[in-house]
Coordinates of C-alpha atoms and ligand atoms in Angstrom, one line a residue:
X88 CA 38.5 42.1 163.7
X89 CA 39.5 39.8 160.9
X90 CA 41.9 40.5 158.1
X91 CA 42.7 38.4 155.0
X92 CA 46.4 38.0 155.2
X93 CA 48.5 37.0 152.2
X94 CA 52.2 36.2 152.7
X95 CA 54.7 36.4 149.9
X96 CA 58.1 34.8 150.3
X97 CA 60.8 35.1 147.6
X98 CA 62.4 31.7 148.5
X99 CA 60.9 28.3 148.2
X100 CA 59.0 26.7 151.1
X101 CA 61.9 25.5 153.3
X102 CA 59.6 22.8 154.7
X103 CA 59.9 21.0 151.3
X104 CA 63.4 22.2 150.4
X105 CA 66.2 19.6 150.1
X106 CA 69.1 21.9 150.8
X107 CA 68.4 25.0 152.9
X108 CA 70.8 27.6 152.0
X109 CA 71.2 30.9 153.8
X110 CA 72.8 32.4 156.8
X111 CA 73.8 31.2 160.2
X112 CA 72.6 27.8 161.3
X113 CA 71.8 28.5 164.9
X114 CA 70.5 31.3 166.9
X115 CA 70.4 32.2 170.6
X116 CA 66.8 32.3 171.9
X117 CA 66.2 34.2 175.1
X118 CA 63.3 35.5 177.2
X119 CA 61.9 38.1 174.8
X120 CA 61.9 35.6 171.9
X121 CA 60.3 32.9 174.1
X122 CA 57.5 35.2 175.2
X123 CA 56.6 35.9 171.6
X124 CA 56.7 32.1 170.8
X125 CA 54.5 31.5 173.8
X126 CA 52.0 33.9 172.5
X127 CA 51.6 31.9 169.3
X128 CA 51.6 28.6 171.2
X129 CA 54.9 27.1 170.1
X130 CA 57.3 28.0 172.9
X131 CA 57.5 24.5 174.4
X132 CA 57.9 23.0 171.0
X133 CA 60.8 25.2 170.1
X134 CA 62.3 25.0 173.6
X135 CA 62.2 21.2 173.5
X136 CA 64.2 21.3 170.3
X137 CA 66.7 23.8 171.6
X138 CA 69.8 23.2 173.7
X139 CA 70.0 25.2 177.0
X140 CA 73.2 27.1 177.5
X141 CA 73.5 27.9 181.2
X142 CA 76.8 29.6 181.1
X143 CA 79.4 30.9 178.8
X144 CA 82.5 28.8 178.5
X145 CA 85.5 31.0 178.0
X146 CA 88.4 29.4 176.1
X147 CA 91.8 30.8 177.0
X148 CA 94.7 30.7 174.6
X149 CA 96.4 28.0 176.7
X150 CA 93.3 25.8 176.3
X151 CA 91.9 26.4 179.7
X152 CA 88.1 26.5 179.8
X153 CA 86.3 28.6 182.4
X154 CA 82.5 28.6 182.9
X155 CA 80.7 31.8 184.0
X156 CA 77.0 31.3 184.7
X157 CA 74.5 33.5 182.9
X158 CA 72.5 34.1 186.0
X159 CA 70.5 32.2 188.5
X160 CA 69.8 28.5 188.1
X161 CA 66.9 28.7 185.8
X162 CA 68.4 31.3 183.6
X163 CA 69.8 30.1 180.4
X164 CA 69.7 30.9 176.7
X165 CA 68.8 28.4 174.1
X166 CA 70.7 27.3 170.9
X167 CA 67.9 26.8 168.3
X168 CA 68.1 25.8 164.7
X169 CA 67.1 28.6 162.4
X170 CA 65.6 26.4 159.7
X171 CA 63.5 24.5 162.2
X172 CA 62.2 27.7 163.8
X173 CA 61.3 29.1 160.4
X174 CA 59.4 25.9 159.5
X175 CA 57.4 26.0 162.7
X176 CA 56.6 29.7 162.2
X177 CA 55.4 28.9 158.7
X178 CA 53.1 26.1 160.0
X179 CA 51.6 28.4 162.6
X180 CA 50.9 31.1 160.0
X181 CA 49.4 28.5 157.6
X182 CA 47.1 27.2 160.3
X183 CA 45.1 30.5 160.4
X184 CA 42.1 30.2 158.1
X185 CA 42.5 33.8 156.9
X186 CA 46.1 33.4 155.9
X187 CA 47.5 32.3 152.6
X188 CA 51.2 31.6 151.9
X189 CA 52.8 32.2 148.5
X190 CA 56.4 31.0 148.0
X191 CA 58.8 31.8 145.1
X192 CA 57.3 35.3 144.8
X193 CA 59.9 38.0 144.5
X194 CA 58.8 41.6 145.1
X195 CA 59.7 43.7 142.1
X196 CA 57.9 46.9 142.8
X197 CA 55.0 48.4 144.6
X198 CA 53.2 51.7 144.9
X199 CA 52.8 53.5 148.3
X200 CA 49.8 55.4 146.8
X201 CA 47.7 52.5 145.7
X202 CA 49.1 49.5 147.6
X203 CA 49.6 47.7 144.3
X204 CA 52.5 45.2 144.2
X205 CA 54.2 43.5 141.4
X206 CA 55.8 40.1 142.0
X207 CA 58.0 37.8 139.9
X208 CA 56.0 34.6 140.3
X209 CA 57.2 31.0 140.3
X210 CA 56.2 30.5 136.6
X211 CA 58.5 33.4 135.6
X212 CA 55.6 35.7 134.9
X213 CA 54.8 39.0 136.6
X214 CA 51.9 38.9 139.0
X215 CA 49.9 41.8 140.5
X216 CA 48.5 42.0 143.9
X217 CA 46.7 44.6 145.9
X218 CA 46.7 45.1 149.7
X219 CA 45.2 47.7 152.1
X220 CA 48.3 47.4 154.3
X221 CA 51.7 46.0 153.4
X222 CA 53.9 44.8 156.2
X223 CA 57.5 44.6 154.9
X224 CA 59.4 41.9 156.9
X225 CA 61.9 41.2 154.2
X226 CA 65.1 41.6 156.0
X227 CA 68.2 43.8 156.1
X228 CA 68.2 44.2 152.3
X229 CA 64.5 44.8 152.1
X230 CA 62.9 45.2 148.7
X231 CA 59.9 46.9 150.3
X232 CA 62.2 49.6 151.7
X233 CA 63.2 50.7 148.2
X234 CA 60.1 52.7 147.9
X235 CA 60.7 54.4 151.2
X236 CA 64.2 55.5 150.1
X237 CA 62.7 57.5 147.2
X238 CA 60.5 59.6 149.5
X239 CA 61.2 62.8 151.2
X240 CA 62.0 63.0 154.9
X241 CA 62.8 59.3 155.2
X242 CA 66.0 58.8 157.3
X243 CA 68.1 55.8 156.4
X244 CA 71.6 54.6 157.3
X245 CA 73.4 51.4 156.5
X246 CA 76.8 50.6 158.0
X247 CA 79.0 47.7 157.3
X248 CA 81.4 46.9 160.1
X249 CA 85.0 45.9 159.2
X250 CA 84.3 42.3 160.5
X251 CA 82.9 39.4 158.5
X252 CA 82.0 36.0 159.7
X253 CA 82.5 32.4 158.6
X254 CA 81.0 29.2 159.9
X255 CA 82.8 26.0 160.8
X256 CA 81.6 22.7 162.3
X257 CA 82.8 20.7 165.2
X258 CA 81.7 17.1 164.6
X259 CA 80.6 14.7 167.3
X260 CA 83.4 12.7 169.0
X261 CA 82.7 9.0 169.8
X262 CA 79.0 9.7 169.1
X263 CA 78.8 12.5 171.6
X264 CA 79.4 16.3 171.8
X265 CA 83.1 17.0 171.5
X266 CA 82.8 19.8 174.1
X267 CA 80.4 20.4 176.9
X268 CA 77.1 21.0 175.2
X269 CA 75.2 23.3 177.6
X270 CA 77.4 26.3 177.1
X271 CA 77.9 29.1 174.8
X272 CA 81.6 28.6 174.0
X273 CA 83.5 31.8 173.4
X274 CA 87.1 32.4 172.3
X275 CA 87.6 36.1 173.0
X276 CA 90.8 37.3 171.2
X277 CA 90.3 41.1 170.8
X278 CA 89.8 41.5 167.1
X279 CA 89.3 37.8 166.5
X280 CA 86.3 36.3 168.1
X281 CA 85.0 32.8 167.8
X282 CA 81.9 31.3 169.3
X283 CA 80.4 27.8 169.2
X284 CA 76.8 26.8 169.7
X285 CA 75.6 23.2 170.2
X286 CA 73.2 21.5 167.7
X287 CA 70.8 18.6 168.3
X288 CA 72.9 16.3 166.0
X289 CA 75.7 16.7 168.6
X290 CA 77.8 19.0 166.4
X291 CA 78.7 22.5 167.2
X292 CA 78.5 25.4 164.8
X293 CA 81.5 27.7 165.2
X294 CA 81.3 31.3 164.0
X295 CA 84.5 33.1 163.5
X296 CA 84.3 36.9 163.5
X297 CA 87.3 38.7 162.0
X298 CA 88.1 41.8 160.0
X299 CA 87.8 41.2 156.3
X300 CA 91.4 42.3 155.8
X301 CA 92.5 39.5 158.0
X302 CA 90.4 37.0 156.1
X303 CA 92.0 38.2 153.0
X304 CA 95.5 37.6 154.4
X305 CA 94.7 33.9 154.8
X306 CA 95.0 32.4 151.4
X307 CA 96.7 29.0 151.9
X308 CA 96.1 26.0 154.1
X309 CA 99.4 26.6 155.9
X310 CA 98.5 30.2 156.7
X311 CA 95.2 29.1 158.0
X312 CA 96.8 26.5 160.2
X313 CA 99.3 29.0 161.5
X314 CA 96.5 31.4 162.3
X315 CA 94.5 28.8 164.2
X316 CA 97.6 27.5 166.0
X317 CA 98.3 31.0 167.2
X318 CA 94.8 32.1 168.2
X319 CA 92.5 29.0 168.6
X320 CA 94.9 26.1 169.1
X321 CA 92.4 24.0 171.2
X322 CA 89.8 24.2 168.4
X323 CA 92.0 22.5 165.7
X324 CA 91.7 18.9 166.9
X325 CA 88.0 19.5 167.6
X326 CA 87.2 20.8 164.1
X327 CA 89.8 18.6 162.4
X328 CA 92.6 19.8 160.2
X329 CA 91.1 18.5 157.0
X330 CA 87.6 19.9 157.7
X331 CA 89.1 23.2 158.7
X332 CA 91.0 23.5 155.5
X333 CA 87.9 22.5 153.5
X334 CA 85.2 24.6 155.2
X335 CA 87.3 27.8 155.7
X336 CA 87.8 28.2 152.0
X337 CA 84.5 26.9 150.8
X338 CA 82.6 30.2 151.2
X339 CA 83.9 33.7 151.5
X340 CA 83.3 35.5 154.8
X341 CA 79.9 37.1 155.1
X342 CA 79.4 40.8 155.8
X343 CA 77.6 42.2 158.8
X344 CA 75.4 45.2 158.4
X345 CA 73.7 47.7 160.7
X346 CA 70.6 49.4 159.3
X347 CA 68.5 52.1 160.9
X348 CA 65.6 54.0 159.4
X349 CA 62.7 56.2 160.4
X350 CA 59.8 56.4 160.1
X351 CA 58.9 52.8 159.7
X352 CA 55.8 53.5 157.7
X353 CA 54.9 55.3 154.6
X354 CA 51.4 57.0 154.2
X355 CA 48.9 54.5 155.5
X356 CA 49.9 51.8 153.1
X357 CA 53.0 50.2 154.4
X358 CA 55.1 49.5 157.5
X359 CA 58.6 47.9 157.9
X360 CA 59.2 45.4 160.7
X361 CA 62.2 43.3 161.8
X362 CA 65.5 43.5 160.1
X363 CA 64.0 45.6 157.3
X364 CA 63.6 48.4 159.8
X365 CA 66.5 47.8 162.1
X366 CA 69.1 45.1 161.3
X367 CA 71.8 44.9 164.0
X368 CA 75.2 43.4 164.4
X369 CA 75.1 40.0 166.1
X370 CA 77.3 40.8 169.2
X371 CA 74.5 40.7 171.7
X372 CA 72.6 37.7 170.5
X373 CA 69.4 39.7 170.4
X374 CA 68.5 40.2 166.7
X375 CA 65.9 37.3 166.6
X376 CA 64.6 38.1 170.1
X377 CA 64.0 41.7 169.3
X378 CA 62.3 40.8 166.0
X379 CA 60.1 38.1 167.5
X380 CA 59.1 40.3 170.3
X381 CA 57.4 42.9 168.1
X382 CA 54.5 40.5 167.9
X383 CA 53.0 42.6 170.7
X384 CA 52.3 45.3 168.1
X385 CA 49.3 44.5 166.1
X386 CA 48.0 46.9 163.5
X387 CA 44.2 47.2 163.8
X388 CA 44.1 50.4 161.8
X389 CA 46.5 52.3 159.6
X390 CA 46.1 55.2 162.1
X391 CA 48.5 53.6 164.5
X392 CA 51.4 53.4 162.1
X393 CA 53.1 56.6 163.2
X394 CA 52.6 55.4 166.8
X395 CA 54.5 52.2 166.0
X396 CA 57.6 54.2 165.0
X397 CA 57.2 56.5 168.0
X398 CA 57.0 53.7 170.5
X399 CA 59.3 51.2 169.0
X400 CA 62.1 53.0 167.3
X401 CA 63.9 54.1 170.5
X402 CA 64.0 50.6 171.7
X403 CA 65.3 49.2 168.4
X404 CA 67.9 52.0 168.3
X405 CA 69.0 51.3 171.9
X406 CA 69.4 47.6 171.2
X407 CA 71.2 48.1 167.9
X408 CA 73.6 50.5 169.7
X409 CA 74.2 48.0 172.5
X410 CA 75.0 45.4 170.0
X411 CA 77.5 47.8 168.4
X412 CA 78.8 48.7 171.8
X413 CA 79.6 45.1 172.5
X414 CA 81.3 44.8 169.1
X415 CA 83.5 47.8 169.9
X416 CA 84.2 46.6 173.4
X417 CA 85.1 43.1 172.4
X418 CA 87.2 43.9 169.4
X419 CA 89.1 46.5 171.3
X420 CA 90.2 44.9 174.5
X421 CA 88.2 41.8 175.4
X422 CA 90.5 38.8 175.8
X423 CA 89.7 35.8 177.9
X424 CA 91.1 37.2 181.1
X425 CA 89.2 40.4 180.8
X426 CA 86.0 38.6 179.8
X427 CA 86.2 36.5 182.9
X428 CA 87.0 39.4 185.1
X429 CA 84.1 41.5 183.8
X430 CA 81.5 38.8 184.1
X431 CA 82.8 37.8 187.5
X432 CA 82.6 41.3 188.7
X433 CA 79.1 41.8 187.2
X434 CA 77.8 38.6 188.9
X435 CA 79.5 39.5 192.2
X436 CA 78.0 43.0 192.4
X437 CA 74.6 41.6 191.5
X438 CA 75.0 39.0 194.3
X439 CA 75.9 41.7 196.8
X440 CA 73.2 44.1 195.7
X441 CA 70.6 42.0 193.8
X442 CA 68.0 44.8 193.6
X443 CA 70.3 47.6 192.9
X444 CA 72.7 46.2 190.4
X445 CA 71.6 44.0 187.6
X446 CA 74.1 43.1 184.9
X447 CA 73.1 44.7 181.6
X448 CA 73.4 41.3 179.9
X449 CA 70.8 40.0 182.3
X450 CA 68.4 42.9 181.8
X451 CA 68.6 42.5 178.0
X452 CA 68.5 38.7 177.9
X453 CA 66.3 37.6 180.8
X454 CA 63.8 40.3 181.3
X455 CA 61.3 42.2 179.2
X456 CA 62.5 45.6 180.3
X457 CA 62.3 47.9 177.3
X458 CA 65.7 48.1 175.7
X459 CA 65.9 51.8 176.2
X460 CA 64.9 51.5 179.8
X461 CA 67.6 48.9 180.3
X462 CA 70.2 51.3 178.9
X463 CA 69.0 54.1 181.2
X464 CA 69.0 51.7 184.2
X465 CA 72.5 50.6 183.3
X466 CA 73.8 54.1 183.1
X467 CA 72.4 54.9 186.5
X468 CA 74.0 51.7 187.9
X469 CA 77.3 52.8 186.5
X470 CA 77.1 55.9 188.6
X471 CA 76.3 54.0 191.7
X472 CA 78.5 51.1 191.0
X473 CA 81.9 50.5 192.4
X474 CA 83.2 50.1 189.0
X475 CA 84.8 52.3 186.5
X476 CA 87.1 51.1 183.9
X477 CA 88.9 54.3 184.3
X478 CA 91.1 55.6 181.6
X479 CA 94.2 55.1 183.7
X480 CA 96.3 57.1 181.5
X481 CA 94.9 59.5 178.9
X482 CA 96.8 58.2 176.0
X483 CA 97.0 60.9 173.4
X484 CA 96.4 59.7 169.9
X485 CA 99.6 58.6 168.4
X486 CA 101.2 57.7 171.7
X487 CA 102.3 54.1 172.0
X488 CA 101.8 52.4 175.3
X489 CA 104.7 50.1 176.2
X490 CA 103.8 46.5 176.1
X491 CA 103.1 44.9 179.4
X492 CA 103.2 48.1 181.3
X493 CA 100.5 47.3 183.8
X494 CA 99.0 49.9 186.1
X495 CA 97.7 48.4 189.3
X496 CA 94.5 46.6 188.4
X497 CA 92.6 47.6 191.5
X498 CA 93.6 51.0 192.5
X499 CA 90.7 52.2 194.6
X500 CA 89.8 55.8 194.4
X501 CA 87.1 57.7 196.3
X502 CA 84.6 59.7 194.2
X503 CA 81.7 62.0 194.9
X504 CA 78.6 60.0 194.0
X505 CA 80.7 57.0 193.2
X506 CA 81.8 54.9 196.1
X507 CA 85.0 53.5 194.6
X508 CA 86.5 53.3 191.3
X509 CA 88.3 50.3 190.0
X510 CA 91.1 51.0 187.8
X511 CA 91.6 48.3 185.4
X512 CA 94.9 47.9 183.7
X513 CA 94.0 47.7 180.1
X514 CA 97.2 49.5 179.1
X515 CA 99.2 46.4 178.6
X516 CA 97.7 46.2 175.1
X517 CA 100.1 47.1 172.3
X518 CA 99.2 49.7 169.9
X519 CA 97.7 53.1 169.8
X520 CA 94.6 53.9 171.9
X521 CA 92.0 56.5 172.0
X522 CA 89.7 57.1 174.8
X523 CA 86.0 56.9 174.2
X524 CA 84.4 57.3 177.6
X525 CA 80.9 58.0 178.8
X526 CA 82.2 61.5 179.7
X527 CA 80.0 63.1 182.2
X528 CA 78.3 59.8 182.9
X529 CA 81.5 58.6 184.4
X530 CA 80.4 55.1 183.4
X531 CA 82.2 51.9 183.1
X532 CA 82.5 52.3 179.4
X533 CA 85.9 53.4 178.4
X534 CA 86.9 51.9 175.2
X535 CA 90.3 51.8 173.7
X536 CA 90.1 52.0 170.0
X537 CA 93.0 50.5 168.3
X538 CA 92.6 52.0 164.9
X539 CA 89.9 54.7 164.8
X540 CA 90.0 54.8 161.0
X541 CA 88.8 51.2 160.8
X542 CA 85.6 51.8 162.7
X543 CA 82.4 52.8 161.1
X544 CA 81.4 56.4 161.7
X545 CA 78.8 55.9 164.4
X546 CA 81.2 53.8 166.4
X547 CA 83.9 56.5 165.9
X548 CA 81.8 59.0 167.7
X549 CA 82.4 58.0 171.3
X550 CA 80.0 56.3 173.5
X551 CA 78.7 59.5 175.0
X552 CA 77.5 60.6 171.6
X553 CA 76.2 57.1 170.9
X554 CA 74.1 56.9 173.9
X555 CA 73.2 60.3 174.9
X556 CA 71.9 61.3 171.5
X557 CA 69.6 58.4 171.1
X558 CA 69.0 56.9 174.5
X559 CA 69.0 59.5 177.2
X560 CA 65.8 61.3 176.5
X561 CA 62.8 60.2 178.3
X562 CA 61.3 57.0 177.1
X563 CA 57.9 57.4 175.6
X564 CA 55.5 55.1 177.3
Ligands
EGO137 C1 83.1 42.5 178.3 C2 82.9 41.1 178.3 C3 82.3 43.3 177.4 C4 77.5 36.8 169.9 C5 82.0 40.5 177.5 C6 81.3 42.7 176.6 C7 77.4 38.5 173.6 C8 78.2 39.3 174.4 C9 78.7 37.1 169.3 C10 78.8 36.2 171.9 C11 77.2 36.9 175.3 C12 74.3 35.3 172.6 C13 77.6 36.3 171.2 C14 78.0 37.6 176.1 C15 81.1 41.3 176.7 C16 75.3 35.3 171.6 C17 76.9 37.3 174.0 C18 78.6 38.8 175.6 C19 79.9 36.5 171.3 C20 79.9 37.0 170.0 C21 76.3 36.0 171.9 C22 78.3 37.1 177.5 C23 75.1 34.5 170.3 C24 80.1 40.7 175.8 N1 74.8 36.1 173.6 N2 76.0 36.5 173.2 O1 78.3 37.9 178.4 O2 78.5 35.9 177.6 O3 79.4 39.6 176.5 F1 81.1 36.4 171.9 CL1 81.4 37.3 169.2

């Protein structure tokens, strides 16, 4: 079957653009994304221009760097350049004889009843276009979605998390990478998180995640330097004091949004795909992979549109929640020591029981297991597993845990269907904590929420609600 496909893009053709503005420079490409690229014949091209990251490199406060492999030898994620990927995808699309690209066309309005669209064209005039099926792939702030929002029985939610992000650059040193290139560098500092991904030009792009209110507190160069000396001292000479001062204040921190909606289609005229339907927070490195992977859904007739929502939405929901779960986990209690401990434990259990226990990160990143299925498998593993980050003490809200009070990190405890329970001393963290456990699941998912008021509503509801509501029902297949 053959369609005439017309693509409208509001920006200019980035293949001709001199300066490419826009969001984050590099992205983490993993198995699902690669499978999609393979399908359109550009996997090798993209992979050859990506930089393999075989392990995370955890940067401790004292400057120590500890690698923890992602998996077996051949398992790695790739740091790829967003602009380059977009260019290649455009060229693939353009090569189809039945496809026409239009740039500088901004969607103003469209009609679900007739499929008529109005664009603001490059010459400043309005332009009309008609399509039998409109596929809205226009991102988290989708213009296509506006018509959905006006209709009855369309569910929509948009949640901004308290964190924003800002990008910094580590230049090459003596013509080479200033840090080891084949790693995803991570500085886990609870609420402050920084990562660095390598680029082909031997630079690293650092992304600093931090609550907006903390960004706002840093207004002078001295405050900035003090903040970095306190939290990321080893990164200062790598970025350079002058560059840090310049780049940090050049742009305001960018917001991070989580979007869910359903259904993804309206009548038989339009369907939303990608971020337009399900933008997620970046704390699992899966956004692009999830979006590329939906290539496997082709619309041969409008009759399958409801099916697309039915089949796909549970997986999108599961992945978006896992990304949110990582956000809550990391901001709440993941420092470098805990990060290393967790990943070491995950890898060890997998080594001992390779078939039974597969780390969630591995299932998500290196397999094509449906996201919802991966969550179900993970919850089952948590029952079997030796591990429970048990809420050592139930800290009532308002109670303050004394600093450095450390309850034995490995107190083993027998349990019915659980063999042992680890008992991880998270209580040394200052502040007020609230338990958000998996409840009856007894999973390894306690989370200590420092300031519940700061969290968005869906993260406020504990993990049990998060997962059982959306993920525990049988997967439609
Ligand atoms: C305990 C320890 C609980 C994105 C560690 C959860 C995400 C989370 C943003 C990493 C890797 C690709 C990423 C790991 C965890 C990209 C990723 C991870 C970040 C931040 C990221 C890992 C771009 C979470 N993958 N990941 O296991 O190495 O673990 F740190 Cl802030």
